[in-house]
Short mmCIF file of C-alpha atoms in Angstrom, two decimals:
data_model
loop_
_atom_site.label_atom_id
_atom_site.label_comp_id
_atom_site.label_asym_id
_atom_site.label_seq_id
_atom_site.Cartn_x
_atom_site.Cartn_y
_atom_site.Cartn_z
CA UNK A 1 145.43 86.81 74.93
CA UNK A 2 146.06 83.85 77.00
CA UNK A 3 148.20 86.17 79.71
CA UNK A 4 144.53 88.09 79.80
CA UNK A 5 142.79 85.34 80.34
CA UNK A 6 144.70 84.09 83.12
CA UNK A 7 144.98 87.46 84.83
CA UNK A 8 140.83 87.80 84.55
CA UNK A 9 141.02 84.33 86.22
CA UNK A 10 142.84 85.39 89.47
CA UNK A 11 140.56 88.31 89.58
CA UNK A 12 137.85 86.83 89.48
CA UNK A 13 139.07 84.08 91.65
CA UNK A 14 140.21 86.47 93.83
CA UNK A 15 136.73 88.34 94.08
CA UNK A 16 134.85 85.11 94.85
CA UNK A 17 137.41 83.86 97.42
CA UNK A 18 136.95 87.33 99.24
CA UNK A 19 133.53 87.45 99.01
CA UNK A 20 133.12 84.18 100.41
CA UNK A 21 135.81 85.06 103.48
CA UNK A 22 133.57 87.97 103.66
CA UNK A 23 130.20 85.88 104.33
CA UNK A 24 132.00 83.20 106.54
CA UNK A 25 133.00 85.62 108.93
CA UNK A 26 129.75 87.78 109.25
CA UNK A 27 127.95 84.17 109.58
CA UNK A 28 130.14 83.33 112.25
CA UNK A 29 130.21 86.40 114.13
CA UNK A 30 126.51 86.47 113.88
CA UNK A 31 125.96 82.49 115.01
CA UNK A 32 124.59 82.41 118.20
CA UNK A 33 121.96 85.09 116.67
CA UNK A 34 120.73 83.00 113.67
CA UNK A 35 119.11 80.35 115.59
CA UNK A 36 115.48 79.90 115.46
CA UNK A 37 115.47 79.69 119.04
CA UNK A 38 116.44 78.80 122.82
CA UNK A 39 116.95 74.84 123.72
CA UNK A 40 115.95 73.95 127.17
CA UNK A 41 119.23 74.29 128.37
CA UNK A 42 120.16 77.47 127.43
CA UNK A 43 116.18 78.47 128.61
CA UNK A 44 116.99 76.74 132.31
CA UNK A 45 120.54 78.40 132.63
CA UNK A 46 119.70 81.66 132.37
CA UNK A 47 120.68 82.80 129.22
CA UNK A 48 117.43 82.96 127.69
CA UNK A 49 116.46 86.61 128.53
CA UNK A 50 112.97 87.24 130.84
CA UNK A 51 110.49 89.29 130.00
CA UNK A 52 110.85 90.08 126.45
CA UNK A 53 109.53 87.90 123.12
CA UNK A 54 111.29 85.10 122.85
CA UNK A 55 110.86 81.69 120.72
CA UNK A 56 112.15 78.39 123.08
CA UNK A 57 111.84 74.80 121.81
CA UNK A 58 112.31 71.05 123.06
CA UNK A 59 110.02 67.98 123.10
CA UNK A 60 107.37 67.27 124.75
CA UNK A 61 107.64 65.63 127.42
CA UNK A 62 105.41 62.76 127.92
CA UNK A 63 103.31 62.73 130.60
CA UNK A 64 103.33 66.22 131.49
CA UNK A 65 100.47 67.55 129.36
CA UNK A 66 97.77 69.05 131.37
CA UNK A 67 94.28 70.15 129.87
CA UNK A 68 91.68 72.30 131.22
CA UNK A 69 88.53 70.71 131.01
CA UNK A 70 86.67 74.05 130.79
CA UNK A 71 88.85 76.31 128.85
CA UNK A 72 91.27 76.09 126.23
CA UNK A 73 94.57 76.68 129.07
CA UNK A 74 96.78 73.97 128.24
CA UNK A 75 100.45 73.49 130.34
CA UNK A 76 103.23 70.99 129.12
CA UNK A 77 106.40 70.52 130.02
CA UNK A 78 109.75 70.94 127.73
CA UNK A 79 113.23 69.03 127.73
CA UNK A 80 115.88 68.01 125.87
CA UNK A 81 116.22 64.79 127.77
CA UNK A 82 118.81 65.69 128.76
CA UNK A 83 118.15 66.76 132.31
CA UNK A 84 116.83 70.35 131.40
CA UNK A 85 113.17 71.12 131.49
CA UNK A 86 110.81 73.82 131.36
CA UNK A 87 107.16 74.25 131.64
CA UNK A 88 105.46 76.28 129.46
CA UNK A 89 101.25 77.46 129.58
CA UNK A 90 99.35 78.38 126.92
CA UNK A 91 96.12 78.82 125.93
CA UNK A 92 94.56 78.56 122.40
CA UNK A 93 94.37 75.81 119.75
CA UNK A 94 97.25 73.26 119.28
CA UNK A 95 98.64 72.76 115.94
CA UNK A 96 98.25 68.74 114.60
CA UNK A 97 101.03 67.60 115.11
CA UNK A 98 101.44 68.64 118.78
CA UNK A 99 101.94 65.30 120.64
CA UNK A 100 103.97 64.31 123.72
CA UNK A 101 107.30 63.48 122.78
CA UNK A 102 106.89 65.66 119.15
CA UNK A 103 109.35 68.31 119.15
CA UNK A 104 107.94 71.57 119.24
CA UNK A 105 108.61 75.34 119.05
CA UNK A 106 106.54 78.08 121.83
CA UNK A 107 106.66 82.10 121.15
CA UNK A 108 106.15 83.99 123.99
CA UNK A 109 107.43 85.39 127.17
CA UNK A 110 109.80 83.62 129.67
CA UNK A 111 108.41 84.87 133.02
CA UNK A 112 110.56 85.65 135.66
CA UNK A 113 109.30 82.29 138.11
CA UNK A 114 110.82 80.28 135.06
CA UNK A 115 107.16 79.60 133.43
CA UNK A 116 107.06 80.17 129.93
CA UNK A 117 104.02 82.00 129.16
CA UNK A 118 103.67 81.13 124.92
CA UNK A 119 101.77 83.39 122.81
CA UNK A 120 101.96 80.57 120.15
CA UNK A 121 102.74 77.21 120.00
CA UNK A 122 104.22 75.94 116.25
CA UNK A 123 104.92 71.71 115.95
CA UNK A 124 108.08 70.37 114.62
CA UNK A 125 108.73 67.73 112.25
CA UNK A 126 111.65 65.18 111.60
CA UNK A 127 112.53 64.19 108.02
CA UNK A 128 110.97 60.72 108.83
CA UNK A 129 108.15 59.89 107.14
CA UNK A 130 106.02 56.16 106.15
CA UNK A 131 102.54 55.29 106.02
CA UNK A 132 100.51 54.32 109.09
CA UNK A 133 100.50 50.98 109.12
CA UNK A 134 104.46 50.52 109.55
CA UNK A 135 104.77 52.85 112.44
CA UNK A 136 106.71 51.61 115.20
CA UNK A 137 108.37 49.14 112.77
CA UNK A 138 111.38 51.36 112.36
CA UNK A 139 110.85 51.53 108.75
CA UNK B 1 138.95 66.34 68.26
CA UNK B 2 141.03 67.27 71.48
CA UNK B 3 139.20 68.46 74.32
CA UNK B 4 140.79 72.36 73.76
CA UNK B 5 138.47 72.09 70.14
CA UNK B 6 135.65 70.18 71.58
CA UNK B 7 135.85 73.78 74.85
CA UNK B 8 135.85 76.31 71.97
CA UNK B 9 132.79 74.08 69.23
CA UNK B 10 130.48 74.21 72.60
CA UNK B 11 131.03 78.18 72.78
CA UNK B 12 130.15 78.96 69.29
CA UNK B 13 126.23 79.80 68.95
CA UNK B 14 126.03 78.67 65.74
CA UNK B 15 127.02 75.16 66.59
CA UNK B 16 124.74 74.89 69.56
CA UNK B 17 121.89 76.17 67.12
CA UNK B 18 122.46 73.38 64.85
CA UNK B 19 122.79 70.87 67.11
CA UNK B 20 119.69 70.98 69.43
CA UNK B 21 117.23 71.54 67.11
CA UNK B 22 115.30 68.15 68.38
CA UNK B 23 116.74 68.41 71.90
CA UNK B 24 113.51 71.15 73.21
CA UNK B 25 110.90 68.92 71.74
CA UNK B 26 112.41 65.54 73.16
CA UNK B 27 113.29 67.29 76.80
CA UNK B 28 109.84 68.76 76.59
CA UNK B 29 107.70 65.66 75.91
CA UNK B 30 110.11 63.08 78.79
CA UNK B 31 108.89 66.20 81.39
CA UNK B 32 105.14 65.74 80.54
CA UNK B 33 105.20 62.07 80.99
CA UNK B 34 107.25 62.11 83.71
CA UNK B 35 105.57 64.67 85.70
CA UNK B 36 102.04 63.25 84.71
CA UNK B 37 103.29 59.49 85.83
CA UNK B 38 104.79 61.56 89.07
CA UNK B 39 102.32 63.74 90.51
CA UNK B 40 99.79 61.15 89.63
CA UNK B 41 101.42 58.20 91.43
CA UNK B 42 102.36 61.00 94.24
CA UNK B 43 99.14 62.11 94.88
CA UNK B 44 96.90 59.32 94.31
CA UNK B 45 98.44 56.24 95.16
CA UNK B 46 101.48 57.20 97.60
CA UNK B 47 100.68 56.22 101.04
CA UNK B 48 99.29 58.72 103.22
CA UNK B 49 102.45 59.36 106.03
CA UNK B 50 101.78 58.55 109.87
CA UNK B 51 101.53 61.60 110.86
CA UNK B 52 100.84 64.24 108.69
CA UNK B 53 97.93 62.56 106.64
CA UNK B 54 97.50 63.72 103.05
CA UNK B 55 99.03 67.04 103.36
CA UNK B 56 102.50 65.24 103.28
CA UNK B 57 102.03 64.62 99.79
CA UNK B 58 103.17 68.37 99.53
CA UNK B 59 106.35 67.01 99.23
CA UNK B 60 106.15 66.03 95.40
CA UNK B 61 105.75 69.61 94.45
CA UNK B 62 108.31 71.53 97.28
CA UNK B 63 111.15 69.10 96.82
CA UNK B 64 111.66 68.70 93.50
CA UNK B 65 111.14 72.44 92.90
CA UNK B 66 113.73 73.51 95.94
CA UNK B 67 116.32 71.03 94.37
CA UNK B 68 116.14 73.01 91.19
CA UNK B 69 115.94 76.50 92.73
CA UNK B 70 119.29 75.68 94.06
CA UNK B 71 120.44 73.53 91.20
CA UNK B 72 119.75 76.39 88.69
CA UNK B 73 121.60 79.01 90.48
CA UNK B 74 124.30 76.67 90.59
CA UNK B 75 124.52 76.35 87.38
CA UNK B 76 124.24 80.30 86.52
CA UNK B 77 127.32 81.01 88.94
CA UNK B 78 128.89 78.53 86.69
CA UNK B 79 128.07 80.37 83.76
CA UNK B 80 128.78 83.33 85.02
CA UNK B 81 132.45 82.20 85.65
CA UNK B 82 133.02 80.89 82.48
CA UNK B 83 132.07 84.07 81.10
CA UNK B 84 133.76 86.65 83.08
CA UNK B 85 136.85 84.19 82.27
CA UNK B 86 136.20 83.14 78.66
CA UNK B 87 134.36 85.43 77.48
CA UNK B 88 132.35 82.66 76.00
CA UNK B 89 129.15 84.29 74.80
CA UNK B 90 127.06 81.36 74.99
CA UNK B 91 127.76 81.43 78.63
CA UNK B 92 125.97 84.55 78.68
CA UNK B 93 123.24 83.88 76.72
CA UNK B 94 122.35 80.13 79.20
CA UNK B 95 122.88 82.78 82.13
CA UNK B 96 119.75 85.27 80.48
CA UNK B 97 117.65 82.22 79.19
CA UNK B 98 118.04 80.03 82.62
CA UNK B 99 116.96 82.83 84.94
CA UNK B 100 113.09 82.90 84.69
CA UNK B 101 112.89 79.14 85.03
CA UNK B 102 114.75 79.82 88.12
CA UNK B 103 112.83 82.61 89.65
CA UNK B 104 109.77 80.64 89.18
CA UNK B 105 110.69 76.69 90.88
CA UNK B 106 112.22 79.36 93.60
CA UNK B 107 109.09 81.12 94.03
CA UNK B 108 106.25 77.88 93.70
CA UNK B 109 109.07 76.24 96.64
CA UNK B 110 108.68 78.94 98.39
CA UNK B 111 105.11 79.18 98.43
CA UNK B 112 104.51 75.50 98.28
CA UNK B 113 106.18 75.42 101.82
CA UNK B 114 103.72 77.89 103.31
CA UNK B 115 101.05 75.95 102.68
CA UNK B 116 102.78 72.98 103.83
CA UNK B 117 103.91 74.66 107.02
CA UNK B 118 99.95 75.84 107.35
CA UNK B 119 98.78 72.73 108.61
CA UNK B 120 101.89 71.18 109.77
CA UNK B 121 103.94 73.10 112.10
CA UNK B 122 100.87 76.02 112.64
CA UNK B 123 101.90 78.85 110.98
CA UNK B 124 102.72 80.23 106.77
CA UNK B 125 105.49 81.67 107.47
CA UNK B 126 108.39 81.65 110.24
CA UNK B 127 110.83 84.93 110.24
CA UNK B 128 114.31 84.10 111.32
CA UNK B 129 114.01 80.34 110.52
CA UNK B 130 117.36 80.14 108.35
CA UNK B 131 116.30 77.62 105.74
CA UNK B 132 113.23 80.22 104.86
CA UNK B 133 115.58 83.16 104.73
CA UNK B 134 118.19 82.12 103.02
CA UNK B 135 115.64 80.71 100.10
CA UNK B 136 113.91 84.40 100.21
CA UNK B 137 117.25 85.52 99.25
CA UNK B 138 117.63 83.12 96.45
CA UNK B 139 114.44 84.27 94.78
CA UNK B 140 115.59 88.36 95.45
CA UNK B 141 118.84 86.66 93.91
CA UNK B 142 116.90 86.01 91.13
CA UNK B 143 115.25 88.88 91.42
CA UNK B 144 118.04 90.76 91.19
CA UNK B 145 119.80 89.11 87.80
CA UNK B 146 116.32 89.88 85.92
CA UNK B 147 116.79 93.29 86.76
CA UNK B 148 119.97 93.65 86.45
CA UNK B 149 120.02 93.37 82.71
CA UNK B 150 117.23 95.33 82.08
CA UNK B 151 118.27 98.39 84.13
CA UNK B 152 122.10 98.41 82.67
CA UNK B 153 121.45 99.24 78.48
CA UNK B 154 124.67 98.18 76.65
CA UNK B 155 125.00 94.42 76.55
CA UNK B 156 128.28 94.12 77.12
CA UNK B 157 128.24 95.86 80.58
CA UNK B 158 125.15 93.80 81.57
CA UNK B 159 126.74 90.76 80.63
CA UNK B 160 129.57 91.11 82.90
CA UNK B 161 127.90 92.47 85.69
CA UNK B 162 125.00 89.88 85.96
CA UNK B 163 127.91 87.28 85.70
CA UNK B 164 129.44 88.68 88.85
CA UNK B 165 126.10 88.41 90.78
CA UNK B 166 125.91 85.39 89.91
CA UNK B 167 128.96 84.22 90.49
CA UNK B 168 129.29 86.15 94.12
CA UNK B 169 125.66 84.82 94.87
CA UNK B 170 126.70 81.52 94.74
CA UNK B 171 128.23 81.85 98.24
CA UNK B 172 124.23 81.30 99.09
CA UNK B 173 123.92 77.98 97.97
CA UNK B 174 125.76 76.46 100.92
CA UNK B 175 123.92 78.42 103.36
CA UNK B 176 120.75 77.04 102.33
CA UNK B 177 122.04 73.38 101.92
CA UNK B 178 123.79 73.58 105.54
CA UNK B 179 121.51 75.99 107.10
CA UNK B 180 118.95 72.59 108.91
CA UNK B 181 122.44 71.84 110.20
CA UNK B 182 124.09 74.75 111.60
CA UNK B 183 121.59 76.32 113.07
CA UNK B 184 118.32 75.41 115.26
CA UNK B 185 115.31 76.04 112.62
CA UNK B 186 111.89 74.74 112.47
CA UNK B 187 112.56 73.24 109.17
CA UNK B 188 113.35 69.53 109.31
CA UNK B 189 116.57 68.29 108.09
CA UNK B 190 117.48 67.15 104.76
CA UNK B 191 115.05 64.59 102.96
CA UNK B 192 115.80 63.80 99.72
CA UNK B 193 119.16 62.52 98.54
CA UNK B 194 120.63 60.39 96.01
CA UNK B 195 123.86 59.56 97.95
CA UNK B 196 122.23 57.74 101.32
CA UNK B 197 119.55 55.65 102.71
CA UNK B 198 116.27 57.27 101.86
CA UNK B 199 113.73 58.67 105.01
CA UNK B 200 111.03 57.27 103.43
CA UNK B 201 109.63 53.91 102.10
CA UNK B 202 110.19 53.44 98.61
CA UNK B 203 106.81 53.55 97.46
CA UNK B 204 106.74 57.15 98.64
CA UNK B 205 110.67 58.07 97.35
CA UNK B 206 109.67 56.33 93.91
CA UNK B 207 107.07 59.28 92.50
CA UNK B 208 109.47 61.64 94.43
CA UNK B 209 112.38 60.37 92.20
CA UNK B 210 110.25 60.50 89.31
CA UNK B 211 109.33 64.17 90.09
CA UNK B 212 112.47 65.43 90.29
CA UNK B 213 113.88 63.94 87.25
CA UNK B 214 110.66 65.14 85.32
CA UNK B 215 111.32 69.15 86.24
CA UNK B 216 114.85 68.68 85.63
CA UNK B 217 113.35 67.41 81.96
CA UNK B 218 111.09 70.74 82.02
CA UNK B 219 113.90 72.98 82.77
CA UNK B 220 115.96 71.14 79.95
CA UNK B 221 113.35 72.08 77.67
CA UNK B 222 112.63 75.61 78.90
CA UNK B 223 115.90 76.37 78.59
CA UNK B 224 117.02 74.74 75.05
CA UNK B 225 114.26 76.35 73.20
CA UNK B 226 114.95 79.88 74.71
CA UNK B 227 118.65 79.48 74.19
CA UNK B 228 118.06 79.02 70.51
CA UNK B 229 115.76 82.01 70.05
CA UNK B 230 118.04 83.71 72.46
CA UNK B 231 121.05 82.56 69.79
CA UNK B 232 118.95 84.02 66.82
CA UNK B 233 118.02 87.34 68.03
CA UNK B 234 121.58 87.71 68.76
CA UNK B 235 123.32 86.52 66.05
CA UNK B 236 121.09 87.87 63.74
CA UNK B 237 123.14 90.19 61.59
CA UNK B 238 125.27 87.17 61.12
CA UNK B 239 125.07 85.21 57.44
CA UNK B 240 124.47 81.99 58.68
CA UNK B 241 120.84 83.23 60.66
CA UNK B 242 119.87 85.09 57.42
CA UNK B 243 120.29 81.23 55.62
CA UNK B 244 118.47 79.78 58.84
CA UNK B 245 115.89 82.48 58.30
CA UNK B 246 115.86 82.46 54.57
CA UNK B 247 115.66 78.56 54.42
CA UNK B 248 112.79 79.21 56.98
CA UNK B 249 110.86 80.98 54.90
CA UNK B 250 111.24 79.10 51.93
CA UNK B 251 110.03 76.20 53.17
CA UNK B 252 106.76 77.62 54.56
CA UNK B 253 106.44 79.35 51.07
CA UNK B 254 106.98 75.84 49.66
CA UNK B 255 104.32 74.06 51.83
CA UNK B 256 101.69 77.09 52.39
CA UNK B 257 98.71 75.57 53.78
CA UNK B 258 100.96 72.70 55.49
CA UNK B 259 101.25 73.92 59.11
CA UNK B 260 103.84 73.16 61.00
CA UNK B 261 106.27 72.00 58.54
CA UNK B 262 109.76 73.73 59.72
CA UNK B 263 107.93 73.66 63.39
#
């Protein structure tokens, strides 16, 4: 009985350990494609492919948000602050959040000039949160 | 008793039957107060946050019932080891009894962060963000052990194959835990711990706390009183659930017109 028991242990060890192996590796082969989507770096270099729907993100930098005063066209500009920036134009209705220097995620096109042309703009939150009045008190 | 004793007493249905008998009622009424006191203090008197207003306060429903989605499985691949191993039929039984409890936190996180993500990031749903994937396959997870047992007809089979999904689906977990960190995703990174400095002020971590502790109390409950009718309909060709039973019935005999006597 106990020789059973410990040979139904290594099996199913075994089956859990290979499973696993099995999971690491797909996730690891398949990396690069599991993120959400292109940081200004990879957007600026090139690797970001034109022409075809795409989701970029970055903050916003401040500053660089321009409004039309007769339509709803809106153009902003993203980086990582890290020396790689991108602008992006869009027209429609920002979500709440959007604000310069709020991280945020466009869907769209990446146009061949560079300009990314988003179809939709979704806002991005940290895990930070605290009630109005001790904002800016690093609470 | 030795600890080898104390392994084999928790296995045996019968002992778990007569030991709990309280333990439903008493997990059952610590999750009302404490999910009253919670979502109460949460949604009322919580601050609002900076930036996201009221619809921050969100977070005392999707946390605490993400934390048990994951918590739950966790605790079926678990069960589903020490079965396939032991053989310890009790193990089977908490794996039945603790998966609709599961499905449905997993489900009411999932949908509670849709309506979050409505008015906060600008859209329901996001396809490819990792954290939102990997918790859709959690619930099919889920899913999948409900239907498991019902589609495979003798017991014994079922048993041991809805083990090994659970056990094998426990690879998951990680990937949902580590998925803010591995990958780029809209969802924001992790919140809610016990082991570091909270994100938050502590008058909105405080209901938050309270929350969690509260479902944790409900899912205590849930599952206790299932187990033992699980243990019953079972074990019921056995002698000692025909004395349970038999005692049962005399005592409502005795008291007839006294509800609630053997409740």
């Amino acid at each position: 009985m106990r020789v059973k028991r410990r040979n139904r242990l290594i099996t199913v060890s075994f089956v859990f350990i290979g499973a696993a192996v099995a999971v690491g590796l797909m996730l690891m082969a398949a990396n690069e494609n599991l993120n959400l989507f292109y940081p200004p770096d990879k957007v600026v270099s090139g690797e970001a492919p034109t022409s075809t729907g795409i989701r970029a993100g970055g903050m916003v930098l401040a500053g660089s948000v321009q409004r039309n005063s007769e339509n709803l066209d809106v153009r902003f500009v993203l980086t990582d602050y890290k020396g790689s920036d991108f602008e992006v134009v869009y027209t429609g209705i920002l979500p709440d959040l959007f604000r310069e220097g709020q991280g945020v995620l466009v869907q769209g096109q990446l146009g061949e000039d560079g300009v990314f042309q988003a179809a939709s703009v979704l806002a991005k939150h940290d895990e930070n949160y605290m009630p109005p009045e001790l904002e800016g008190m690093g609470a | 008793m030795n600890l080898t004793e104390l392994w084999h007493r928790m296995g045996s249905p019968r002992w778990f039957y007569q030991m709990s008998g309280p333990w439903g009622t008493g997990f059952a009424t610590l999750a009302v107060v404490l999910l009253v006191v919670g979502t109460m203090w949460g949604l009322a008197f919580a601050p609002a946050d900076y930036q996201q207003g009221n619809s921050f306060r969100i977070i005392y429903i999707h946390v605490p019932t993400a934390i048990l989605a994951q918590s739950v499985y966790m605790m079926l691949g678990v069960a589903g080891f020490i079965f396939l191993v032991w053989r310890m039929k009790l193990a089977d039984m908490l794996l039945q009894v603790m998966v609709p409890f599961g499905m449905g936190v997993t489900a009411l996180a999932l949908f509670s962060g849709a309506v979050w993500g409505r008015p906060t990031w600008g859209a329901w749903w996001v396809w490819g963000d990792p954290r939102i994937l990997s918790m859709l396959l959690l619930l099919f997870l889920y899913f999948g052990l409900y239907a498991l047992r019902a589609a495979i007809p003798r017991a014994e089979a079922a048993a041991r194959a809805c083990a090994l999904l659970a056990l094998v689906g426990l690879i998951n977990i990680p990937i949902i835990k580590y998925s803010v960190e591995w990958w780029q995703t809209l969802h924001q990174g992790v919140t809610f711990t016990l082991t570091e400095k909270p994100k938050m002020p502590i008058q909105m971590w405080a209901p938050l706390l309270v929350n969690v502790i509260g479902i944790y109390c409900l899912f205590a409950a849930n599952v206790i009183i299932r187990l033992r009718g699980e243990v019953l309909r079972r074990e019921s060709g056995t002698a000692w659930v025909q004395e349970v039973v038999a005692t049962h019935d005399q005592a409502r005999r005795g008291h007839s017109g006294d509800s609630g006597a053997m409740a």
